[in-house]
PDB file of C-alpha atoms and ligand atoms in Angstrom:
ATOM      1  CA  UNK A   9     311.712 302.031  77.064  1.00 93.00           C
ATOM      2  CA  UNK A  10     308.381 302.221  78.102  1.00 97.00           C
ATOM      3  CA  UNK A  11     306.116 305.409  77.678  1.00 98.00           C
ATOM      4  CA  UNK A  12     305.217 305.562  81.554  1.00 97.00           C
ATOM      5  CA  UNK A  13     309.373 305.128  81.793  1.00 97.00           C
ATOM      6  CA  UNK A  14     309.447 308.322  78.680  1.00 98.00           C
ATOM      7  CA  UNK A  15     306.765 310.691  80.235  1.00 98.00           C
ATOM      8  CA  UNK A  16     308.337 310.047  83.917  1.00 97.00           C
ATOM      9  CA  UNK A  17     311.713 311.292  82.452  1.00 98.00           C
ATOM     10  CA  UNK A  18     310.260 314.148  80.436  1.00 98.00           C
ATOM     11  CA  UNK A  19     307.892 315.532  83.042  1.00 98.00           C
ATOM     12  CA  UNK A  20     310.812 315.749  85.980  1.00 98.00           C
ATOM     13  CA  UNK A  21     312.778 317.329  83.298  1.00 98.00           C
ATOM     14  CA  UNK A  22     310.424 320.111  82.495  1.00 98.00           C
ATOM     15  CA  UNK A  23     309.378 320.825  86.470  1.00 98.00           C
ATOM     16  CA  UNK A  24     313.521 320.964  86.960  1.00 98.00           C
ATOM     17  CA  UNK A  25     313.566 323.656  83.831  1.00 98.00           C
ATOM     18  CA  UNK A  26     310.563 325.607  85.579  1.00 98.00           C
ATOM     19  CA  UNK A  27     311.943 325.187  88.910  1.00 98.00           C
ATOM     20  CA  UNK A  28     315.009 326.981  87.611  1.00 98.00           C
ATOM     21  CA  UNK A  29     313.101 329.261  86.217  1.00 98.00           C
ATOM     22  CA  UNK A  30     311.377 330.387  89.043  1.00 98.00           C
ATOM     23  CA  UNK A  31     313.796 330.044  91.825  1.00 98.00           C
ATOM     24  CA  UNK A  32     316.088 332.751  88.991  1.00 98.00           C
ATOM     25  CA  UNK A  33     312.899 334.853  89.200  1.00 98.00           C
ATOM     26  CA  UNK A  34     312.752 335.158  93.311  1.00 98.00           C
ATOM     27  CA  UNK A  35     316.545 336.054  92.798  1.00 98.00           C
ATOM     28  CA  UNK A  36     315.931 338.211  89.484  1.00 98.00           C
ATOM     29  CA  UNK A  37     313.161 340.303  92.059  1.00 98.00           C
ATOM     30  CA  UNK A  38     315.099 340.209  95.010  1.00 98.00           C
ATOM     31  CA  UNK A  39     317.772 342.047  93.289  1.00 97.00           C
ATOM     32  CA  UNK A  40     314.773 344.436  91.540  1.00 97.00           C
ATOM     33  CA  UNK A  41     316.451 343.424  88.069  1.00 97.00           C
ATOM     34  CA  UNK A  42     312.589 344.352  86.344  1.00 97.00           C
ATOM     35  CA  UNK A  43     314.310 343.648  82.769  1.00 97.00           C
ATOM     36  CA  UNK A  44     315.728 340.502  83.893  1.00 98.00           C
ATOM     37  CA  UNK A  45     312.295 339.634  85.503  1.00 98.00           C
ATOM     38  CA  UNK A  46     310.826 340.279  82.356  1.00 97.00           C
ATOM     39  CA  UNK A  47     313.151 337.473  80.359  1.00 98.00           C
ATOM     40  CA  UNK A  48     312.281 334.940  83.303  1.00 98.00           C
ATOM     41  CA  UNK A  49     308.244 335.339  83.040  1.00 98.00           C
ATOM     42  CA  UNK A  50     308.744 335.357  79.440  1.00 98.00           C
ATOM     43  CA  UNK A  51     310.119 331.679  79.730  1.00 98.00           C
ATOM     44  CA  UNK A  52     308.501 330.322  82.410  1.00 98.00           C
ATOM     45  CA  UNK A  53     305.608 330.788  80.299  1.00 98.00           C
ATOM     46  CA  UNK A  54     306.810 329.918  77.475  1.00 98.00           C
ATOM     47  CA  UNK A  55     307.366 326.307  79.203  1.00 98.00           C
ATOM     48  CA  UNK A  56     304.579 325.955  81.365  1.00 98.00           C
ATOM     49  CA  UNK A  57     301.618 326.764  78.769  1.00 98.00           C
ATOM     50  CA  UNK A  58     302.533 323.044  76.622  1.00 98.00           C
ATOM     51  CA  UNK A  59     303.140 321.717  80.059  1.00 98.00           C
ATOM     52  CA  UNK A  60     299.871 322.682  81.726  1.00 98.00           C
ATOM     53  CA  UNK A  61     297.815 322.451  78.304  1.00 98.00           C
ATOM     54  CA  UNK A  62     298.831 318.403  78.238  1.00 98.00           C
ATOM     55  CA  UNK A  63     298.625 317.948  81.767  1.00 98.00           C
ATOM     56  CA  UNK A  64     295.138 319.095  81.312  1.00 98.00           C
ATOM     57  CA  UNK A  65     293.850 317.829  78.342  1.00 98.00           C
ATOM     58  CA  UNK A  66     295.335 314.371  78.814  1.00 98.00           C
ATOM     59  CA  UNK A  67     296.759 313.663  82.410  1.00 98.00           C
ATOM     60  CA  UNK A  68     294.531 314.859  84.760  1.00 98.00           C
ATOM     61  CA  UNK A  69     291.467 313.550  83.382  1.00 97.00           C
ATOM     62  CA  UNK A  70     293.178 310.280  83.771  1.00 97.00           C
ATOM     63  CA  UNK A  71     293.254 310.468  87.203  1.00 98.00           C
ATOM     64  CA  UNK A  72     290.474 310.956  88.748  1.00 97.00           C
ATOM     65  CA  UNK A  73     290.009 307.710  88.814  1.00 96.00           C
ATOM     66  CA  UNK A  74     292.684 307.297  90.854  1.00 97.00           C
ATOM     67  CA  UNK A  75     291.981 310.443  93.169  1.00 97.00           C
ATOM     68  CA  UNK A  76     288.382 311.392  92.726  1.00 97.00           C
ATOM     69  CA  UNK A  77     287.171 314.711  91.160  1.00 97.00           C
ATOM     70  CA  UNK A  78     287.545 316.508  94.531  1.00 97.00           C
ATOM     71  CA  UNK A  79     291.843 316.417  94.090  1.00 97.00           C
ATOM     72  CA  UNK A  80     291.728 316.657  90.129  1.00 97.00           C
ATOM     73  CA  UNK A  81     289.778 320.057  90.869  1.00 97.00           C
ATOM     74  CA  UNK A  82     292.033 321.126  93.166  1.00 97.00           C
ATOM     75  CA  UNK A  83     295.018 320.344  90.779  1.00 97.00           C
ATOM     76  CA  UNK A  84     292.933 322.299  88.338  1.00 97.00           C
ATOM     77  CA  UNK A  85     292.216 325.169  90.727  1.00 97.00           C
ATOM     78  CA  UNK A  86     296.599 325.100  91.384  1.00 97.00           C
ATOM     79  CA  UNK A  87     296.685 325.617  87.699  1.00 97.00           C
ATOM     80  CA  UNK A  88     294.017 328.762  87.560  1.00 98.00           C
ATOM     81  CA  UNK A  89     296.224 330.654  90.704  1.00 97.00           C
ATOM     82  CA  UNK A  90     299.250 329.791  88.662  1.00 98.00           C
ATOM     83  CA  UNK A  91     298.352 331.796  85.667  1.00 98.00           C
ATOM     84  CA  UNK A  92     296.575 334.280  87.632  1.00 98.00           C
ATOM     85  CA  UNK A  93     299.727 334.598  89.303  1.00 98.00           C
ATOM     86  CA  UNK A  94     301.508 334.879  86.659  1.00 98.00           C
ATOM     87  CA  UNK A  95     299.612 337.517  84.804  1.00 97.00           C
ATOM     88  CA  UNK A  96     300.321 339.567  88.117  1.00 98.00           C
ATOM     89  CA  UNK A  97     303.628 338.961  87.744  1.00 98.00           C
ATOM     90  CA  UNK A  98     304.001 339.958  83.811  1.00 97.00           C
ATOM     91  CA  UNK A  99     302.683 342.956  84.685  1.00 97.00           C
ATOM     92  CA  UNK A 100     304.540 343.825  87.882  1.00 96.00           C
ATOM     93  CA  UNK A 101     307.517 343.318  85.714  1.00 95.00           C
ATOM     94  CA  UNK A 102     306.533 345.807  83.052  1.00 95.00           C
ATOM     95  CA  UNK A 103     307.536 348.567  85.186  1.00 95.00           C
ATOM     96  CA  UNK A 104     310.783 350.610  84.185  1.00 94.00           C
ATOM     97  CA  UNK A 105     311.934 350.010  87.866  1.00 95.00           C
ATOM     98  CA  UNK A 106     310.453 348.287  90.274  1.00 97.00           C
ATOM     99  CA  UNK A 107     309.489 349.600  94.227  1.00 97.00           C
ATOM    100  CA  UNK A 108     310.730 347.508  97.086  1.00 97.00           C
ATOM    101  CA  UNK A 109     306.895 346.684  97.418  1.00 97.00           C
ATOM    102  CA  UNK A 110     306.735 345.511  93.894  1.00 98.00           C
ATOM    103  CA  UNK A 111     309.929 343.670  94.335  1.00 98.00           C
ATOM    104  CA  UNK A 112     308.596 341.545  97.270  1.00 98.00           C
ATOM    105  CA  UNK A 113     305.388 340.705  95.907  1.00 98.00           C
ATOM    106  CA  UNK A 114     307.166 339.503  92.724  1.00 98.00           C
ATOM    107  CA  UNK A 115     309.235 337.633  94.987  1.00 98.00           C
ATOM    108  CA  UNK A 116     305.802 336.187  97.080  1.00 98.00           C
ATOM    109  CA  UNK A 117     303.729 335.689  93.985  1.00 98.00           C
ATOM    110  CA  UNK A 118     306.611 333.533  92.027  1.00 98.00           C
ATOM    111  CA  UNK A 119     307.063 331.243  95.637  1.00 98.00           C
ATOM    112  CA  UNK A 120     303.590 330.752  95.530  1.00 98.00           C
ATOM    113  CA  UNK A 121     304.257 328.527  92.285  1.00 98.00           C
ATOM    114  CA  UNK A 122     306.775 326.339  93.400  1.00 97.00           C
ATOM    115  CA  UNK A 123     305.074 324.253  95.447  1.00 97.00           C
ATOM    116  CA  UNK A 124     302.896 323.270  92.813  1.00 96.00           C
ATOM    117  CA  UNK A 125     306.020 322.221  90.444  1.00 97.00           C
ATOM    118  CA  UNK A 126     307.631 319.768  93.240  1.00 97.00           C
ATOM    119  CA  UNK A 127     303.735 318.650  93.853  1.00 96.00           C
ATOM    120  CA  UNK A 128     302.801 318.047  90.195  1.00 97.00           C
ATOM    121  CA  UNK A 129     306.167 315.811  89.734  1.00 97.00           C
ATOM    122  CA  UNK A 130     304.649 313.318  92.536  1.00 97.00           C
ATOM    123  CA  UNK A 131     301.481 313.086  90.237  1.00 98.00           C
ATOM    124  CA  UNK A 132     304.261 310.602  88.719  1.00 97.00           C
ATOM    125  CA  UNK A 133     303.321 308.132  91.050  1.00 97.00           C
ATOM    126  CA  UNK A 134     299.930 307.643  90.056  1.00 97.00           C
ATOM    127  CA  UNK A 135     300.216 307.936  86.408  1.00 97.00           C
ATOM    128  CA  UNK A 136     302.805 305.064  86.688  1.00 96.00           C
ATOM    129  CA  UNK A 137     300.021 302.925  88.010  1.00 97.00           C
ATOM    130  CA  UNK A 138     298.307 303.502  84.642  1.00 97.00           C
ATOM    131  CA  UNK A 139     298.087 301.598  81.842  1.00 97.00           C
ATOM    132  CA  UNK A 140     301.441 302.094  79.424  1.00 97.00           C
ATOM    133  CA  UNK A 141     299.181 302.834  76.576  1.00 97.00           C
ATOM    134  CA  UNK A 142     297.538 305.621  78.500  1.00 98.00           C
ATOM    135  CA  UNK A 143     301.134 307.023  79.264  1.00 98.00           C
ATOM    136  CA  UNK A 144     301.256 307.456  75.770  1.00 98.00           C
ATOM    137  CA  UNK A 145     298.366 308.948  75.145  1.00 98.00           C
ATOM    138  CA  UNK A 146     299.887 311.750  77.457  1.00 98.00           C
ATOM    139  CA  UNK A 147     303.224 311.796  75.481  1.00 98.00           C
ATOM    140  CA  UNK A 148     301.188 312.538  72.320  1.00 98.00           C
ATOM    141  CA  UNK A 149     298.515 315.463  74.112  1.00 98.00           C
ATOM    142  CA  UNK A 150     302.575 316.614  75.498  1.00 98.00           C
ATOM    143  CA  UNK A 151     303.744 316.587  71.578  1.00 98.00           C
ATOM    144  CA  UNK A 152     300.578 318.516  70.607  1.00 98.00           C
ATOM    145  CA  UNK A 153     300.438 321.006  73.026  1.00 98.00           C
ATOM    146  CA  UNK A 154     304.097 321.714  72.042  1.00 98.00           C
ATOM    147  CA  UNK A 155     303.480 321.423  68.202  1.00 98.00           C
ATOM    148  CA  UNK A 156     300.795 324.440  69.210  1.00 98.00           C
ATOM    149  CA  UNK A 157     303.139 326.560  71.658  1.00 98.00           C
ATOM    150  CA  UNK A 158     301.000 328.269  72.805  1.00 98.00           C
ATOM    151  CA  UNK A 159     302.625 330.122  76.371  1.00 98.00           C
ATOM    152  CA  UNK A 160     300.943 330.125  79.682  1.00 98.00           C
ATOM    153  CA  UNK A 161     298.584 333.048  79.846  1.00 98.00           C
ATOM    154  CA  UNK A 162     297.767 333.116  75.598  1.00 98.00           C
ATOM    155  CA  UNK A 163     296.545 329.124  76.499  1.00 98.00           C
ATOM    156  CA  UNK A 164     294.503 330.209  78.972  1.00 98.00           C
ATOM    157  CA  UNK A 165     292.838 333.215  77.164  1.00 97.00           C
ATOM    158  CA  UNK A 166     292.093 330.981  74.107  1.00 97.00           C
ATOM    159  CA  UNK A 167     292.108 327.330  74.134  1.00 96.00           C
ATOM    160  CA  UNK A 168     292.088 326.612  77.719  1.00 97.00           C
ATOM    161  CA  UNK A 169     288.151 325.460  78.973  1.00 93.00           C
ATOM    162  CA  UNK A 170     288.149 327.152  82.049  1.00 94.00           C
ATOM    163  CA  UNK A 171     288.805 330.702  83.072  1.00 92.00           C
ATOM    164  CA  UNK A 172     291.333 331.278  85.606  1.00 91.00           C
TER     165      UNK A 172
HETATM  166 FE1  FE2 B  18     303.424 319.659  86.100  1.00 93.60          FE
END
């Protein structure tokens, strides 16, 4: 196997996990389950901080070559209303029980992520395109980040180079 053949496999499988993930959050809100909301941003964090950190650190730098800075920093700026988003939504989801108000927003801030997981996967296209060596370059940046585990919104107090 190839590592462009490896990282397209492992990167649809982790936007199917987060997918998941967030399409049980709209459901977990809609149904104002604030504990079970809780669990959800919990793990879609959990997953998406090694998942972001590599696609930052090793993927998207790759491709501006391919797309120019102008699309790489609006992938970048997806990734900074992601985890604002999802700071919102940690602490919507603190609350004992949550308002109809709440509810929906958790609902409308958690649909405002999917897009980017079903847009990110078609980044596969490009990176295919790349050399295989440079695939694996990502697949080691993607061990890394997970060897660190560092979840969504920690990354992107600490390590992360931009502010969100
Ligand atoms: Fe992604």
């Amino acid at each position: 196997m190839t590592a462009v053949q490896e990282f397209t496999g492992v990167f649809r499988a982790e936007h199917r996990q987060v997918r998941d993930l967030l399409l049980e959050l709209v459901r977990a809100f809609g149904d104002r389950d604030a504990g079970r909301a809780r669990t959800l941003i919990a793990a879609v964090a959990e997953a998406t901080g090694p998942h972001i950190r590599y696609e930052e650190e090793a993927m998207c730098p790759q491709l501006t070559g391919i797309f120019g800075d102008a699309y790489v920093g609006k992938l970048l700026a997806n990734h900074d209303g992601a985890i604002r988003n999802a700071r919102e939504l940690l602490w919507l989801a603190g609350h004992d029980e949550l308002t109809d108000e709440q509810a929906r927003r958790g609902a409308e801030l958690t649909r405002q992520i999917l897009p980017h997981v079903s847009d990110c996967d078609g980044l596969t296209m490009m990176v295919e395109t790349l050399p295989d060596d440079t695939a694996g370059r990502i697949l080691s940046a993607r061990k890394a980040a997970l060897d660190a585990g560092l979840d969504l919104l920690t990354w992107a107090a600490t390590a992360r180079d931009r502010r969100a």
